[in-house]
CSV table of C-alpha atoms in Angstrom, one decimal:
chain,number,residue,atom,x,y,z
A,1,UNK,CA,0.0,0.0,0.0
A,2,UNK,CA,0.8,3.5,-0.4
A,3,UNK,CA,1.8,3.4,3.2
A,4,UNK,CA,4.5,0.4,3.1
A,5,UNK,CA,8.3,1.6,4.2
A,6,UNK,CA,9.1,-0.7,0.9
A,7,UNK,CA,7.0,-2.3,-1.6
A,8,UNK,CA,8.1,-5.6,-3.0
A,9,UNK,CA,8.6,-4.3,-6.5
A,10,UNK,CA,10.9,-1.9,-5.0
A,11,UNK,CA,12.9,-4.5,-3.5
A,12,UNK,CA,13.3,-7.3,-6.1
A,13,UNK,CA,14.2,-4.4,-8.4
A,14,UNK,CA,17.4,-3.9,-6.2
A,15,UNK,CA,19.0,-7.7,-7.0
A,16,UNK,CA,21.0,-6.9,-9.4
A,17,UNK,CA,22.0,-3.2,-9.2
A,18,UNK,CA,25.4,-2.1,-9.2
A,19,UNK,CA,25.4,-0.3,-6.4
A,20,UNK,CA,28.6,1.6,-6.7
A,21,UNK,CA,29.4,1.2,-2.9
A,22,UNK,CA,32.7,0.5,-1.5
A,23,UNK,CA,33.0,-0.6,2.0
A,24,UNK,CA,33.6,-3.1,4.6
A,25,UNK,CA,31.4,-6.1,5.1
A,26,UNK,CA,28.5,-5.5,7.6
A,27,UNK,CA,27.0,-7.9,10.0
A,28,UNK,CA,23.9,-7.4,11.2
A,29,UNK,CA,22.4,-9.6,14.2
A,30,UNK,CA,18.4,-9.2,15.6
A,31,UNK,CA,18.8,-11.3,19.3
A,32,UNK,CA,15.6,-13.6,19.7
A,33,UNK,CA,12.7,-12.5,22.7
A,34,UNK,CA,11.0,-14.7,24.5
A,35,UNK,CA,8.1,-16.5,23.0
A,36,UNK,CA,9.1,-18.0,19.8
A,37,UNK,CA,11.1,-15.4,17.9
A,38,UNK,CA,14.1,-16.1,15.5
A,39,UNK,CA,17.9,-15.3,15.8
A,40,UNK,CA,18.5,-13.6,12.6
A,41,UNK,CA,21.8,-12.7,11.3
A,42,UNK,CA,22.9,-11.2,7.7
A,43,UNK,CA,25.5,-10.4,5.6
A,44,UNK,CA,26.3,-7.7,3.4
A,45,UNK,CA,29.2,-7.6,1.7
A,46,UNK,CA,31.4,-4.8,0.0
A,47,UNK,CA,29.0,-3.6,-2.3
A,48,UNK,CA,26.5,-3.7,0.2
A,49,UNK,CA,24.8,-6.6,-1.2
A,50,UNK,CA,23.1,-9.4,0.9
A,51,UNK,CA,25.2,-12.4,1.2
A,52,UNK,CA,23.9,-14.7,4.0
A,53,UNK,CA,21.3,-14.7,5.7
A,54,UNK,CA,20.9,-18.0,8.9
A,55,UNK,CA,18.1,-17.8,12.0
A,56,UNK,CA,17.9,-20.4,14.3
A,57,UNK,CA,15.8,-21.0,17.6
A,58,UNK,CA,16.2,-22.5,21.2
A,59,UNK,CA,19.9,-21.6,22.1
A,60,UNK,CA,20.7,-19.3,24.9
A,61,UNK,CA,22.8,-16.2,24.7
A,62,UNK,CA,26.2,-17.8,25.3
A,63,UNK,CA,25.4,-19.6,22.0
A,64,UNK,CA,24.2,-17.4,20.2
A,65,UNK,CA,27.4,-15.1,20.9
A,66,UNK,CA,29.0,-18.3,20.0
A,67,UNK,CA,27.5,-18.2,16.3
A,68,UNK,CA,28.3,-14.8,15.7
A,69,UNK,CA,31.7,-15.0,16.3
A,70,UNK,CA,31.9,-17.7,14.0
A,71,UNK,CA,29.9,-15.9,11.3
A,72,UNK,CA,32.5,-13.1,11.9
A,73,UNK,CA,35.5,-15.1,11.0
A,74,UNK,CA,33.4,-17.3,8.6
A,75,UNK,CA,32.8,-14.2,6.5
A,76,UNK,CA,35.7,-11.8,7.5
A,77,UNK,CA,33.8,-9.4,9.5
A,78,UNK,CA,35.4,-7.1,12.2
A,79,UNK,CA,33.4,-6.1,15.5
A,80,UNK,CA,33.3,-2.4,14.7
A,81,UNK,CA,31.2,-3.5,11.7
A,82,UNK,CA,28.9,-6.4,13.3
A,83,UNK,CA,25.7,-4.8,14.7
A,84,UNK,CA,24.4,-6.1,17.6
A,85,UNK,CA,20.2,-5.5,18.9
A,86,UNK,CA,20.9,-4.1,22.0
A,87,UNK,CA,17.1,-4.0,22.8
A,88,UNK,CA,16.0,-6.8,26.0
A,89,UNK,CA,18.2,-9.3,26.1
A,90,UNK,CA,20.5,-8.6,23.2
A,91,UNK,CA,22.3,-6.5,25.9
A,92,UNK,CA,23.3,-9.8,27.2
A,93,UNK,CA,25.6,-10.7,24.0
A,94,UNK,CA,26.9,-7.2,23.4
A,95,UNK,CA,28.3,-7.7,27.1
A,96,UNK,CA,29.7,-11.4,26.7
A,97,UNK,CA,31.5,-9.9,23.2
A,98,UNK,CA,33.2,-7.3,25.2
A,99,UNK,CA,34.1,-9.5,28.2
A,100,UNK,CA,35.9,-11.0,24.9
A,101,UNK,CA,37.6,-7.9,23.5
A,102,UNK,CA,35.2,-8.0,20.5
A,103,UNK,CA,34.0,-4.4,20.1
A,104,UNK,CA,30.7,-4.4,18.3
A,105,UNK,CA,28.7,-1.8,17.7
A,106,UNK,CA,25.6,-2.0,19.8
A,107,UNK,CA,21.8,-1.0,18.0
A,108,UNK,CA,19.5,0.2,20.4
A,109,UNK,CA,16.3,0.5,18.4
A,110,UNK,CA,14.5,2.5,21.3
A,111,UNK,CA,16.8,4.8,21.9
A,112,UNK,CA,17.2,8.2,20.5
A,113,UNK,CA,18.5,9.1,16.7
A,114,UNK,CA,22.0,9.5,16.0
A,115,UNK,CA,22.1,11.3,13.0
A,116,UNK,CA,24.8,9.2,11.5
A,117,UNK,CA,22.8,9.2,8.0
A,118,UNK,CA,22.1,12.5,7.9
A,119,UNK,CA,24.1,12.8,4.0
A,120,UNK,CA,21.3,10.2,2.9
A,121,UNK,CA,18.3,11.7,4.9
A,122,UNK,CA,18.9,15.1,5.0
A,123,UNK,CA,19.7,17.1,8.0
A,124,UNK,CA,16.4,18.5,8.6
A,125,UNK,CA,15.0,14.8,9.2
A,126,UNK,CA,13.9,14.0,12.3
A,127,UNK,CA,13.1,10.3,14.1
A,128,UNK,CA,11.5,9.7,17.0
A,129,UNK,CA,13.9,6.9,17.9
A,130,UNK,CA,17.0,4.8,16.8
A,131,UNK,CA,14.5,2.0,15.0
A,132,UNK,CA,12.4,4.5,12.6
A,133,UNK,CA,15.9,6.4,11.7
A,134,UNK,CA,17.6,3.3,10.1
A,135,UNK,CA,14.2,1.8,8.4
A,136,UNK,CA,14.5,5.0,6.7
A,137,UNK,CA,17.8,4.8,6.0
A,138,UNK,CA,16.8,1.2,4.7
A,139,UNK,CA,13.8,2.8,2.4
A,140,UNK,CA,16.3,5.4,1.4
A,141,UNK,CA,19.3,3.2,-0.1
A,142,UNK,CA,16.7,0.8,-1.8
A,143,UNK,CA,15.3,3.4,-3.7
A,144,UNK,CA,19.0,5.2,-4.6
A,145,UNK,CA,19.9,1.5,-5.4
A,146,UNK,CA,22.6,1.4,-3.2
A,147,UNK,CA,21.8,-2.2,-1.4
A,148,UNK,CA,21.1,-5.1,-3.3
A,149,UNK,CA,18.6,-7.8,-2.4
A,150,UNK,CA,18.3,-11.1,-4.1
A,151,UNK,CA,15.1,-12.7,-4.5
A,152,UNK,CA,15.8,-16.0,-3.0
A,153,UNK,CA,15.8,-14.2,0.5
A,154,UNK,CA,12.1,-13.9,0.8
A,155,UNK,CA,11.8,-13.8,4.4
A,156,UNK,CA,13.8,-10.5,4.2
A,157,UNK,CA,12.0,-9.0,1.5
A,158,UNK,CA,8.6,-9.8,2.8
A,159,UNK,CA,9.5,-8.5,6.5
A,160,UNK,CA,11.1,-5.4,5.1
A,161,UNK,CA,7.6,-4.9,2.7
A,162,UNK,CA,5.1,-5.4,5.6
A,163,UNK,CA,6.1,-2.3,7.5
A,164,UNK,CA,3.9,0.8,7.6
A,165,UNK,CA,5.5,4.3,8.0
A,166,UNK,CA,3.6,7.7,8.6
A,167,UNK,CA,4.7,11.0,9.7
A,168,UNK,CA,3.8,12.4,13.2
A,169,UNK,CA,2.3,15.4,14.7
A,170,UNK,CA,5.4,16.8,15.3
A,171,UNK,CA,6.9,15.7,11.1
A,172,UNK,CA,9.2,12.7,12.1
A,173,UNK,CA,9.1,9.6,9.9
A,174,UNK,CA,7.8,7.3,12.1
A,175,UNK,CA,7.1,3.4,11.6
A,176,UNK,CA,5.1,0.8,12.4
A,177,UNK,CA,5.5,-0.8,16.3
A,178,UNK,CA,7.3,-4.0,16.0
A,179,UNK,CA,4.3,-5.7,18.4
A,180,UNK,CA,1.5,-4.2,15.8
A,181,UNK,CA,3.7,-5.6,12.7
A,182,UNK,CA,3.5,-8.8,14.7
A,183,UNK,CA,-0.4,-8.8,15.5
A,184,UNK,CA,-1.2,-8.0,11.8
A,185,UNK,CA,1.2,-10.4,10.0
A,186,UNK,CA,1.0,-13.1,12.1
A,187,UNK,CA,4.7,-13.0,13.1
A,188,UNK,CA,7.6,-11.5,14.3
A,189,UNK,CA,9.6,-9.3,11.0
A,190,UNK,CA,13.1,-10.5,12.5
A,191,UNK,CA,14.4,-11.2,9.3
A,192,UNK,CA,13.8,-7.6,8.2
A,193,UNK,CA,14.9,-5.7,11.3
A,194,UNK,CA,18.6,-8.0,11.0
A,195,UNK,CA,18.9,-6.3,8.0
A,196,UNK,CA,17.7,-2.7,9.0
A,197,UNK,CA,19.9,-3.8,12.4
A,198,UNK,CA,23.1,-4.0,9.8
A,199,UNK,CA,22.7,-0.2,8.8
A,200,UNK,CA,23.7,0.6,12.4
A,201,UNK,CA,27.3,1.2,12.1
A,202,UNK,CA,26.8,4.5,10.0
A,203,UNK,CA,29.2,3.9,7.2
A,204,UNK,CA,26.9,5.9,5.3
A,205,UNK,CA,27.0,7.4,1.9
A,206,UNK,CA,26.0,10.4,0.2
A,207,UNK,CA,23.5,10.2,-2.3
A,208,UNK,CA,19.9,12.4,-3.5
A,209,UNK,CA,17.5,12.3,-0.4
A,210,UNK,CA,14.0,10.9,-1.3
């Protein structure tokens, strides 16, 4: 609908752009809540392309943390550029990496905006919170082509296409609750936010604001 962050035509038209980005690989990571949700991890590589994408259930935090820093040697990823959902019980593994000397960059989606895309958003933008500032970083770089989404990750694309964005009283992009995306859809977009969670690092780049 005309009030989706994404559509899905917007985001199968991004899989094979050339995206013209050059920077280190990203890691994004969305930590499981109670209740059934999915551990979520993605890759993006150089170009800022989607690479990997592996969720899994059940395992506690050490584990978890365990995974990770496999994924990061698995796919040459440094801590400064792994993102880490900070939110609940995330907290947990952000504070086991650094026990371990493994600085990653912690994503607090409820906290307040950084401003660390303002070349892409403009500086006049304004975000209630962490969590509506990078989905509109996300909605920005799709539509500037500068990510790159193949089709075979569905989950991700249909996540990222089933949240709702409006502007407030007060003119800040806002989106959609993660709890309401949950009630509507039926269940938790964690595939989605890992991505949107991989933006948090702030290696951003300049192009046209949309």
């Amino acid at each position: 609908g005309s009030d989706s962050l994404v559509s899905v035509a917007e985001l199968e038209a991004t899989e094979n752009v050339a995206t013209g980005v050059r920077e280190p690989r990203r890691i994004g990571l969305d930590v499981a809540r109670m209740g059934g949700d999915a551990n979520v991890l993605v890759v993006l590589d150089e170009s800022r392309r989607l690479v990997a994408v592996e969720s899994w259930r059940g395992e506690d935090l050490m584990q978890t943390t365990g995974r990770l820093i496999d994924a990061m040697r698995r796919h040459g990823v440094e801590g400064r550029n792994v993102c880490v959902d900070s939110c609940g019980i995330g907290a947990g593994v952000v504070d086991r990496l650094r026990e371990q000397n493994v600085r990653v960059t912690a994503v607090d989606f409820g906290a307040g905006a950084v401003g660390d895309w303002q070349t892409l958003l403009g500086r006049e933008a304004a975000f209630p919170n962490r969590r509506c500032e990078l989905h509109a970083a996300l909605r920005s770089v799709v539509r500037a082509r500068q990510i790159s989404i193949p089709s075979k990750f569905r989950e991700v694309i249909a996540d990222l296409a089933s949240v709702r964005y409006w502007y407030d009283s007060r003119g800040r992009f806002t989106v959609e609750p993660k709890d309401a995306i949950r009630a509507r859809i039926r269940r938790s977009p964690d595939f989605g936010d890992a991505l949107v969670i991989a933006l948090g690092s702030g290696l951003a780049r300049k192009v046209a604001i949309l």
